[in-house]
Short mmCIF file of C-alpha atoms and ligand atoms in Angstrom, two decimals:
data_model
loop_
_atom_site.label_atom_id
_atom_site.label_comp_id
_atom_site.label_asym_id
_atom_site.label_seq_id
_atom_site.Cartn_x
_atom_site.Cartn_y
_atom_site.Cartn_z
CA UNK A 135 -90.40 -34.45 -74.90
CA UNK A 136 -90.14 -38.04 -73.78
CA UNK A 137 -90.21 -37.99 -70.01
CA UNK A 138 -88.94 -41.02 -68.05
CA UNK A 139 -92.33 -41.44 -66.41
CA UNK A 140 -91.68 -44.77 -64.68
CA UNK A 141 -88.67 -43.21 -62.95
CA UNK A 142 -90.77 -40.17 -62.02
CA UNK A 143 -93.33 -42.43 -60.29
CA UNK A 144 -90.69 -43.47 -57.77
CA UNK A 145 -89.68 -39.90 -56.89
CA UNK A 146 -91.07 -37.45 -54.41
CA UNK A 147 -92.67 -34.45 -56.12
CA UNK A 148 -92.34 -31.59 -56.86
CA UNK A 149 -88.94 -31.53 -58.55
CA UNK A 150 -87.28 -29.87 -61.52
CA UNK A 151 -86.44 -32.29 -64.29
CA UNK A 152 -83.64 -31.28 -66.65
CA UNK A 153 -82.93 -32.87 -70.01
CA UNK A 154 -79.16 -32.91 -70.44
CA UNK A 155 -79.35 -33.85 -74.12
CA UNK A 156 -81.55 -30.87 -75.00
CA UNK A 157 -79.32 -28.50 -73.05
CA UNK A 158 -76.26 -29.84 -74.85
CA UNK A 159 -77.83 -29.58 -78.29
CA UNK A 160 -78.97 -26.02 -77.50
CA UNK A 161 -75.42 -25.12 -76.52
CA UNK A 162 -74.04 -26.82 -79.65
CA UNK A 163 -76.44 -24.77 -81.77
CA UNK A 164 -75.40 -21.53 -80.06
CA UNK A 165 -71.73 -22.31 -80.56
CA UNK A 166 -72.19 -23.36 -84.17
CA UNK A 167 -74.29 -20.31 -85.11
CA UNK A 168 -72.12 -17.81 -83.23
CA UNK A 169 -69.02 -19.26 -84.87
CA UNK A 170 -70.30 -17.91 -88.22
CA UNK A 171 -69.18 -14.53 -86.86
CA UNK A 172 -65.68 -14.82 -85.37
CA UNK A 173 -66.03 -11.62 -83.32
CA UNK A 174 -69.25 -12.81 -81.56
CA UNK A 175 -68.91 -14.03 -77.95
CA UNK A 176 -71.74 -15.53 -75.93
CA UNK A 177 -72.08 -15.34 -72.17
CA UNK A 178 -74.68 -17.32 -70.25
CA UNK A 179 -76.83 -15.06 -68.03
CA UNK A 180 -76.47 -17.09 -64.86
CA UNK A 181 -79.52 -15.52 -63.23
CA UNK A 182 -81.72 -17.85 -65.28
CA UNK A 183 -80.53 -20.99 -63.49
CA UNK A 184 -77.51 -21.87 -61.33
CA UNK A 185 -78.07 -25.58 -60.84
CA UNK A 186 -74.46 -26.85 -60.41
CA UNK A 187 -74.77 -29.60 -63.05
CA UNK A 188 -76.30 -27.14 -65.50
CA UNK A 189 -73.58 -24.56 -64.81
CA UNK A 190 -70.86 -27.10 -65.37
CA UNK A 191 -72.39 -28.25 -68.69
CA UNK A 192 -72.57 -24.61 -69.80
CA UNK A 193 -69.00 -24.02 -68.64
CA UNK A 194 -67.76 -27.07 -70.58
CA UNK A 195 -69.46 -25.80 -73.72
CA UNK A 196 -67.11 -22.82 -73.66
CA UNK A 197 -69.60 -19.99 -73.04
CA UNK A 198 -68.63 -17.16 -70.72
CA UNK A 199 -70.96 -16.00 -67.99
CA UNK A 200 -72.86 -12.87 -67.02
CA UNK A 201 -73.37 -12.37 -63.29
CA UNK A 202 -75.46 -9.93 -61.29
CA UNK A 203 -74.22 -10.62 -57.77
CA UNK A 204 -71.13 -11.69 -55.84
CA UNK A 205 -72.89 -14.96 -55.07
CA UNK A 206 -73.35 -15.62 -58.78
CA UNK A 207 -69.66 -14.86 -59.35
CA UNK A 208 -68.81 -17.41 -56.63
CA UNK A 209 -71.14 -20.00 -58.21
CA UNK A 210 -69.44 -19.49 -61.58
CA UNK A 211 -65.95 -19.74 -60.12
CA UNK A 212 -67.00 -22.97 -58.36
CA UNK A 213 -68.31 -24.30 -61.68
CA UNK A 214 -64.88 -23.68 -63.19
CA UNK A 215 -65.54 -20.58 -65.30
CA UNK A 216 -62.43 -18.60 -66.12
CA UNK A 217 -62.67 -15.12 -64.49
CA UNK A 218 -61.55 -13.72 -67.85
CA UNK A 219 -64.95 -14.82 -69.20
CA UNK A 220 -67.06 -13.31 -66.38
CA UNK A 221 -68.90 -10.02 -66.77
CA UNK A 222 -70.72 -8.44 -63.86
CA UNK A 223 -73.82 -6.20 -64.12
CA UNK A 224 -76.41 -4.82 -61.69
CA UNK A 225 -77.68 -1.44 -60.52
CA UNK A 226 -76.70 -2.03 -56.90
CA UNK A 227 -73.30 -3.61 -56.38
CA UNK A 228 -72.16 -3.84 -52.73
CA UNK A 229 -68.56 -3.09 -51.79
CA UNK A 230 -67.79 -6.76 -51.00
CA UNK A 231 -69.08 -7.78 -54.41
CA UNK A 232 -66.98 -5.18 -56.20
CA UNK A 233 -63.91 -6.22 -54.19
CA UNK A 234 -64.50 -9.90 -55.02
CA UNK A 235 -64.77 -9.09 -58.71
CA UNK A 236 -61.58 -6.99 -58.54
CA UNK A 237 -59.71 -9.63 -56.59
CA UNK A 238 -60.68 -12.35 -59.09
CA UNK A 239 -59.85 -9.99 -61.97
CA UNK A 240 -63.07 -10.63 -63.90
CA UNK A 241 -63.32 -9.48 -67.51
CA UNK A 242 -65.55 -6.47 -67.05
CA UNK A 243 -67.93 -4.52 -64.81
CA UNK A 244 -71.10 -3.42 -66.57
CA UNK A 245 -71.54 -0.10 -64.78
CA UNK A 246 -74.95 1.46 -64.36
CA UNK A 247 -74.29 4.87 -62.76
CA UNK A 248 -71.69 7.52 -61.98
CA UNK A 249 -71.74 6.89 -58.20
CA UNK A 250 -71.02 3.21 -58.90
CA UNK A 251 -68.17 4.19 -61.22
CA UNK A 252 -66.67 6.33 -58.46
CA UNK A 253 -66.88 3.53 -55.88
CA UNK A 254 -65.28 1.02 -58.28
CA UNK A 255 -62.51 3.53 -58.98
CA UNK A 256 -61.92 4.09 -55.25
CA UNK A 257 -61.92 0.37 -54.33
CA UNK A 258 -59.73 -0.53 -57.32
CA UNK A 259 -57.27 2.18 -56.24
CA UNK A 260 -57.15 0.81 -52.69
CA UNK A 261 -56.47 -2.68 -54.06
CA UNK A 262 -53.87 -1.52 -56.57
CA UNK A 263 -56.02 -2.70 -59.48
CA UNK A 264 -57.40 -1.21 -62.65
CA UNK A 265 -61.02 -2.13 -63.34
CA UNK A 266 -62.21 -2.73 -66.88
CA UNK A 267 -65.67 -1.22 -67.25
CA UNK A 268 -68.41 -1.08 -69.85
CA UNK A 269 -71.06 1.58 -69.44
CA UNK A 270 -74.58 0.23 -69.44
CA UNK A 271 -76.59 2.62 -71.54
CA UNK A 272 -80.35 2.84 -71.42
CA UNK A 273 -81.21 3.10 -75.12
CA UNK A 274 -84.91 3.93 -74.61
CA UNK A 275 -86.08 1.12 -76.89
CA UNK A 276 -89.42 -0.55 -76.20
CA UNK A 277 -88.97 -4.33 -76.07
CA UNK A 278 -92.74 -4.98 -76.31
CA UNK A 279 -92.63 -7.55 -73.56
CA UNK A 280 -94.13 -7.76 -70.06
CA UNK A 281 -93.72 -4.53 -68.07
CA UNK A 282 -91.75 -6.30 -65.34
CA UNK A 283 -89.17 -7.65 -67.78
CA UNK A 284 -88.76 -4.48 -69.85
CA UNK A 285 -85.47 -2.81 -68.96
CA UNK A 286 -84.46 -0.46 -71.76
CA UNK A 287 -86.96 2.39 -71.39
CA UNK A 288 -85.92 5.67 -69.81
CA UNK A 289 -88.50 5.12 -67.06
CA UNK A 290 -86.62 1.95 -65.99
CA UNK A 291 -83.96 2.06 -63.29
CA UNK A 292 -81.31 0.47 -65.51
CA UNK A 293 -78.30 2.02 -67.17
CA UNK A 294 -77.13 5.53 -67.92
CA UNK A 295 -79.39 7.74 -70.03
CA UNK A 296 -78.07 8.17 -73.58
CA UNK A 297 -78.13 11.94 -73.19
CA UNK A 298 -75.75 11.73 -70.24
CA UNK A 299 -73.23 9.44 -71.93
CA UNK A 300 -70.83 12.19 -73.16
CA UNK A 301 -70.46 13.69 -69.70
CA UNK A 302 -70.02 10.27 -68.09
CA UNK A 303 -67.26 9.49 -70.59
CA UNK A 304 -65.55 12.76 -69.71
CA UNK A 305 -65.85 11.83 -66.02
CA UNK A 306 -64.24 8.42 -66.65
CA UNK A 307 -61.23 10.11 -68.21
CA UNK A 308 -60.55 11.71 -64.80
CA UNK A 309 -60.63 8.37 -62.93
CA UNK A 310 -57.23 6.72 -62.66
CA UNK A 311 -58.32 3.20 -61.73
CA UNK A 312 -60.96 2.42 -64.33
CA UNK A 313 -60.54 1.71 -68.01
CA UNK A 314 -63.49 2.11 -70.37
CA UNK A 315 -63.58 -0.94 -72.62
CA UNK A 316 -67.12 -1.01 -73.94
CA UNK A 317 -70.80 -0.18 -73.95
CA UNK A 318 -73.46 -2.50 -72.57
CA UNK A 319 -77.19 -2.76 -73.32
CA UNK A 320 -80.09 -5.00 -72.41
CA UNK A 321 -83.58 -3.97 -73.45
CA UNK A 322 -85.69 -6.74 -71.93
CA UNK A 323 -86.50 -10.41 -71.85
CA UNK A 324 -88.77 -12.85 -73.73
CA UNK A 325 -88.73 -10.87 -76.99
CA UNK A 326 -90.47 -12.81 -79.72
CA UNK A 327 -89.72 -10.38 -82.54
CA UNK A 328 -86.42 -9.08 -83.81
CA UNK A 329 -87.54 -5.48 -84.50
CA UNK A 330 -86.63 -4.12 -81.05
CA UNK A 331 -83.14 -5.65 -81.43
CA UNK A 332 -82.85 -3.92 -84.82
CA UNK A 333 -83.84 -0.61 -83.20
CA UNK A 334 -81.22 -1.24 -80.55
CA UNK A 335 -78.63 -1.66 -83.32
CA UNK A 336 -79.62 1.74 -84.79
CA UNK A 337 -79.20 3.40 -81.40
CA UNK A 338 -75.82 1.75 -80.87
CA UNK A 339 -74.61 2.82 -84.32
CA UNK A 340 -75.40 6.45 -83.49
CA UNK A 341 -73.87 6.23 -80.04
CA UNK A 342 -70.67 4.72 -81.42
CA UNK A 343 -70.29 7.66 -83.80
CA UNK A 344 -70.72 10.07 -80.90
CA UNK A 345 -68.31 8.19 -78.65
CA UNK A 346 -65.67 8.21 -81.37
CA UNK A 347 -65.86 11.98 -81.66
CA UNK A 348 -64.67 12.01 -78.04
CA UNK A 349 -61.57 10.07 -79.03
CA UNK A 350 -62.68 6.75 -77.54
CA UNK A 351 -62.25 3.40 -79.29
CA UNK A 352 -64.31 0.66 -77.71
CA UNK A 353 -63.12 -2.92 -77.54
CA UNK A 354 -66.54 -4.47 -76.96
CA UNK A 355 -70.21 -3.88 -77.52
CA UNK A 356 -72.43 -6.02 -75.28
CA UNK A 357 -76.07 -6.27 -76.33
CA UNK A 358 -77.35 -8.33 -73.38
CA UNK A 359 -79.90 -11.10 -73.91
CA UNK A 360 -83.63 -11.16 -74.45
CA UNK A 361 -84.26 -13.81 -77.11
CA UNK A 362 -87.62 -15.38 -76.27
CA UNK A 363 -88.81 -18.99 -76.16
CA UNK A 364 -91.94 -20.78 -77.33
CA UNK A 365 -93.89 -21.47 -74.14
CA UNK A 366 -97.06 -22.67 -75.90
CA UNK A 367 -95.59 -25.33 -78.22
CA UNK A 368 -92.19 -26.19 -76.74
CA UNK A 369 -91.88 -29.47 -78.62
CA UNK A 370 -92.22 -27.66 -81.97
CA UNK A 371 -89.48 -25.20 -81.05
CA UNK A 372 -87.21 -26.79 -78.47
CA UNK A 373 -84.27 -24.65 -79.60
CA UNK A 374 -84.77 -20.92 -80.29
CA UNK A 375 -83.76 -19.51 -83.66
CA UNK A 376 -80.23 -18.43 -82.80
CA UNK A 377 -79.22 -18.27 -86.48
CA UNK A 378 -81.79 -15.53 -87.16
CA UNK A 379 -80.99 -13.70 -83.93
CA UNK A 380 -77.26 -13.52 -84.66
CA UNK A 381 -77.79 -12.75 -88.36
CA UNK A 382 -79.96 -9.77 -87.42
CA UNK A 383 -77.16 -8.28 -85.33
CA UNK A 384 -74.61 -9.05 -88.05
CA UNK A 385 -76.80 -7.24 -90.58
CA UNK A 386 -77.66 -4.14 -88.55
CA UNK A 387 -74.86 -3.41 -86.12
CA UNK A 388 -71.88 -1.51 -87.49
CA UNK A 389 -69.00 -2.98 -85.57
CA UNK A 390 -65.61 -1.34 -85.89
CA UNK A 391 -62.56 -3.31 -87.01
CA UNK A 392 -61.40 -5.64 -84.27
CA UNK A 393 -64.41 -4.89 -82.08
CA UNK A 394 -66.06 -7.80 -80.24
CA UNK A 395 -69.82 -8.25 -79.92
CA UNK A 396 -70.92 -9.88 -76.67
CA UNK A 397 -74.27 -11.46 -75.85
CA UNK A 398 -75.74 -12.37 -72.47
CA UNK A 399 -78.31 -15.07 -73.15
CA UNK A 400 -80.24 -16.59 -70.28
CA UNK A 401 -83.71 -17.86 -71.07
CA UNK A 402 -82.95 -19.00 -74.62
CA UNK A 403 -80.14 -21.23 -73.34
CA UNK A 404 -81.93 -23.11 -70.56
CA UNK A 405 -85.69 -22.55 -70.76
CA UNK A 406 -86.78 -25.60 -72.72
CA UNK A 407 -84.53 -28.15 -71.02
CA UNK A 408 -86.37 -27.86 -67.69
CA UNK A 409 -89.84 -28.87 -66.47
CA UNK A 410 -91.41 -28.72 -63.06
CA UNK A 411 -92.83 -32.15 -62.27
CA UNK A 412 -95.70 -32.36 -59.83
CA UNK A 413 -98.43 -34.76 -58.62
CA UNK A 414 -102.13 -34.15 -58.53
CA UNK A 415 -103.27 -34.07 -54.92
CA UNK A 416 -106.99 -33.66 -55.51
CA UNK A 417 -109.56 -33.00 -58.17
CA UNK A 418 -112.03 -30.70 -56.52
CA UNK A 419 -115.47 -29.85 -57.87
CA UNK A 420 -116.24 -26.12 -57.75
CA UNK A 421 -119.23 -24.14 -58.97
CA UNK A 422 -119.23 -24.72 -62.73
CA UNK A 423 -115.57 -25.67 -62.67
CA UNK A 424 -113.10 -28.29 -61.56
CA UNK A 425 -109.85 -27.54 -59.78
CA UNK A 426 -106.81 -29.68 -60.40
CA UNK A 427 -104.84 -29.18 -57.19
CA UNK A 428 -101.12 -29.88 -57.60
CA UNK A 429 -98.43 -30.39 -55.00
CA UNK A 430 -96.37 -27.68 -56.78
CA UNK A 431 -97.27 -24.05 -56.32
CA UNK A 432 -96.15 -20.48 -56.84
CA UNK A 433 -93.31 -20.99 -54.36
CA UNK A 434 -91.85 -23.50 -56.83
CA UNK A 435 -92.61 -21.59 -60.05
CA UNK A 436 -93.59 -17.96 -59.56
CA UNK A 437 -93.67 -16.84 -63.20
CA UNK A 438 -97.44 -17.28 -63.71
CA UNK A 439 -98.23 -15.36 -60.50
CA UNK A 440 -95.66 -12.63 -61.10
CA UNK A 441 -95.74 -12.05 -64.86
CA UNK A 442 -99.06 -13.67 -65.86
CA UNK A 443 -96.84 -16.16 -67.72
CA UNK A 444 -98.27 -19.39 -69.04
CA UNK A 445 -96.34 -22.65 -68.96
CA UNK A 446 -97.73 -25.52 -71.01
CA UNK A 447 -99.34 -28.04 -68.70
CA UNK A 448 -99.13 -31.74 -69.54
CA UNK A 449 -100.66 -34.65 -67.67
CA UNK A 450 -98.00 -37.33 -68.05
CA UNK A 451 -99.79 -40.38 -66.67
CA UNK A 452 -103.48 -40.09 -67.58
CA UNK A 453 -104.65 -42.88 -69.86
CA UNK A 454 -107.97 -41.19 -70.61
CA UNK A 455 -108.70 -40.19 -74.20
CA UNK A 456 -111.43 -37.86 -72.93
CA UNK A 457 -110.70 -34.21 -72.20
CA UNK A 458 -112.06 -31.94 -69.51
CA UNK A 459 -111.62 -28.32 -68.35
CA UNK A 460 -109.62 -27.64 -65.20
CA UNK A 461 -108.28 -24.69 -63.27
CA UNK A 462 -104.79 -25.92 -62.42
CA UNK A 463 -103.74 -24.55 -59.04
CA UNK A 464 -101.16 -25.06 -56.33
CA UNK A 465 -101.42 -25.59 -52.57
CA UNK A 466 -100.30 -22.09 -51.51
CA UNK A 467 -102.63 -19.82 -49.60
CA UNK A 468 -102.99 -17.17 -52.31
CA UNK A 469 -105.40 -16.86 -55.21
CA UNK A 470 -102.51 -15.97 -57.52
CA UNK A 471 -101.25 -19.53 -57.00
CA UNK A 472 -102.73 -20.64 -60.30
CA UNK A 473 -100.92 -22.17 -63.28
CA UNK A 474 -103.82 -22.06 -65.71
CA UNK A 475 -107.55 -21.38 -65.92
CA UNK A 476 -109.89 -23.50 -67.99
CA UNK A 477 -107.12 -25.74 -69.26
CA UNK A 478 -108.29 -28.46 -71.60
CA UNK A 479 -106.55 -31.61 -70.35
CA UNK A 480 -107.08 -35.38 -70.34
CA UNK A 481 -109.30 -36.51 -67.48
CA UNK A 482 -106.95 -37.03 -64.57
CA UNK A 483 -107.10 -38.13 -60.97
CA UNK A 484 -105.24 -38.04 -57.69
CA UNK A 485 -101.66 -39.30 -58.08
CA UNK A 486 -101.29 -38.46 -61.77
CA UNK A 487 -98.05 -36.74 -62.71
CA UNK A 488 -98.13 -33.29 -64.31
CA UNK A 489 -95.34 -31.43 -66.12
CA UNK A 490 -95.15 -27.64 -66.25
CA UNK A 491 -93.02 -27.16 -69.33
CA UNK A 492 -90.36 -24.60 -70.32
CA UNK A 493 -89.39 -24.03 -66.70
CA UNK A 494 -85.61 -24.25 -67.04
CA UNK A 495 -85.17 -20.48 -66.96
CA UNK A 496 -86.26 -18.35 -63.99
CA UNK A 497 -88.02 -21.38 -62.44
CA UNK A 498 -86.07 -23.14 -59.72
CA UNK A 499 -83.84 -20.10 -59.20
CA UNK A 500 -86.84 -17.92 -58.31
CA UNK A 501 -88.37 -20.54 -56.01
CA UNK A 502 -88.88 -19.47 -52.41
CA UNK A 503 -89.55 -20.98 -49.00
CA UNK A 504 -92.98 -19.36 -48.79
CA UNK A 505 -95.29 -21.40 -46.56
CA UNK A 506 -92.12 -23.07 -45.20
CA UNK A 507 -91.93 -25.11 -48.37
CA UNK A 508 -88.52 -26.44 -49.47
CA UNK A 509 -86.95 -25.52 -52.82
CA UNK A 510 -87.69 -28.37 -55.26
CA UNK A 511 -84.58 -30.47 -56.01
CA UNK A 512 -83.09 -31.13 -59.45
CA UNK A 513 -83.36 -34.44 -61.28
CA UNK A 514 -81.26 -34.88 -64.43
N1 LIG B 23 -78.38 -9.32 -69.33
C1 LIG B 23 -78.98 -8.53 -68.42
C2 LIG B 23 -78.31 -7.28 -68.03
C3 LIG B 23 -80.21 -8.90 -67.87
O1 LIG B 23 -80.79 -8.11 -66.96
C4 LIG B 23 -80.83 -10.11 -68.27
C5 LIG B 23 -82.11 -10.53 -67.70
C6 LIG B 23 -80.17 -10.90 -69.22
C7 LIG B 23 -78.96 -10.46 -69.73
C8 LIG B 23 -80.73 -12.21 -69.71
O2 LIG B 23 -81.90 -12.02 -70.39
P1 LIG B 23 -82.62 -13.26 -71.12
O3 LIG B 23 -81.72 -13.72 -72.24
O4 LIG B 23 -82.82 -14.31 -70.12
O5 LIG B 23 -83.87 -12.67 -71.62
N2 LIG B 23 -87.50 -13.41 -64.22
C9 LIG B 23 -87.99 -12.96 -65.50
C10 LIG B 23 -86.87 -12.56 -66.45
C11 LIG B 23 -85.99 -11.48 -65.89
C12 LIG B 23 -84.83 -11.13 -66.78
C13 LIG B 23 -83.89 -10.22 -66.07
N3 LIG B 23 -82.73 -9.85 -66.81
C14 LIG B 23 -88.87 -14.04 -66.11
O6 LIG B 23 -89.06 -15.08 -65.48
O7 LIG B 23 -89.42 -13.86 -67.18
#
């Protein structure tokens, strides 16, 4: 990626830098590839990044959105998303959030439990509404990704167990203010192979057969997100392979006539367009190692500390052709505040600019005020 380094030199660090052109070409690719299958509909999983400029670019591209809180619904409405393109998931929806979603008449609630179903039915009744719901089913498929971002195993808190689906469907039939429109799934995030998605398709095919024996025709199947990104060589793969991802679903999922297939893609839409830009504060000599101490830390990008994730580190301003080994760390008072150990980087010094790549998804949005530090601003 060609960073506007001379502009960066004039700015206070750390900040998130977003490349509008890459975001737009990613969105164009998604739209082009999804259009090969007229019944495919893509929602952007807003949890990955709600920068207002980013949201409005996504909105203009025509994608729908997938929210997991009332605040996200508000952010999407402010960005101009049509409520008819908003879906709303989450294991713990508060009453005010459910009421907001009902009032705005969003497309669908992705419901994760019977008690939630009952509360939605009650609140919808009080408001004189009928809620469209999809049942989130836990398909017990191993996504082979980090434990903290695996969601589709029966040990996870998400969704309704497959075994319980028939009785939940029977329960829905007794509720006057909810209408069952679909089934929803999401097995995990940062999946680099398609096999788990194929297994998910097999599960869904079986479940659809079962559901039909109970006299239910579903309007939508929603398979969530999960498509991974190349964190190690982002410039080789700036746009994930959406063609393959969609083709795999088209090949393995047996959709019924007229049925829509929905996706909720987060990371794959916005990951590569964002980088966290930071300055080197100090190069400190340790025992048998050198620390590159940045002015960005785990409060700005928590993924390495939380998921042992690795973001490619690039020194943007060093002119040295010589390389050296560094532990790249932040200023926060925790040993987990480390972006990389033994990184082989050009020899750098105080004041050099450093980019932490592939930080557009789950970067800025997961930043915190730990150590009273401000949330890094966005630069487009
Ligand atoms: N749909 C549902 C119901 C989800 O829970 C998620 C992500 C998505 C869609 C979008 O998944 P994606 O396409 O982004 O994989 N903070 C973690 C990732 C957490 C993902 C949570 N759910 C990280 O930084 O890796």
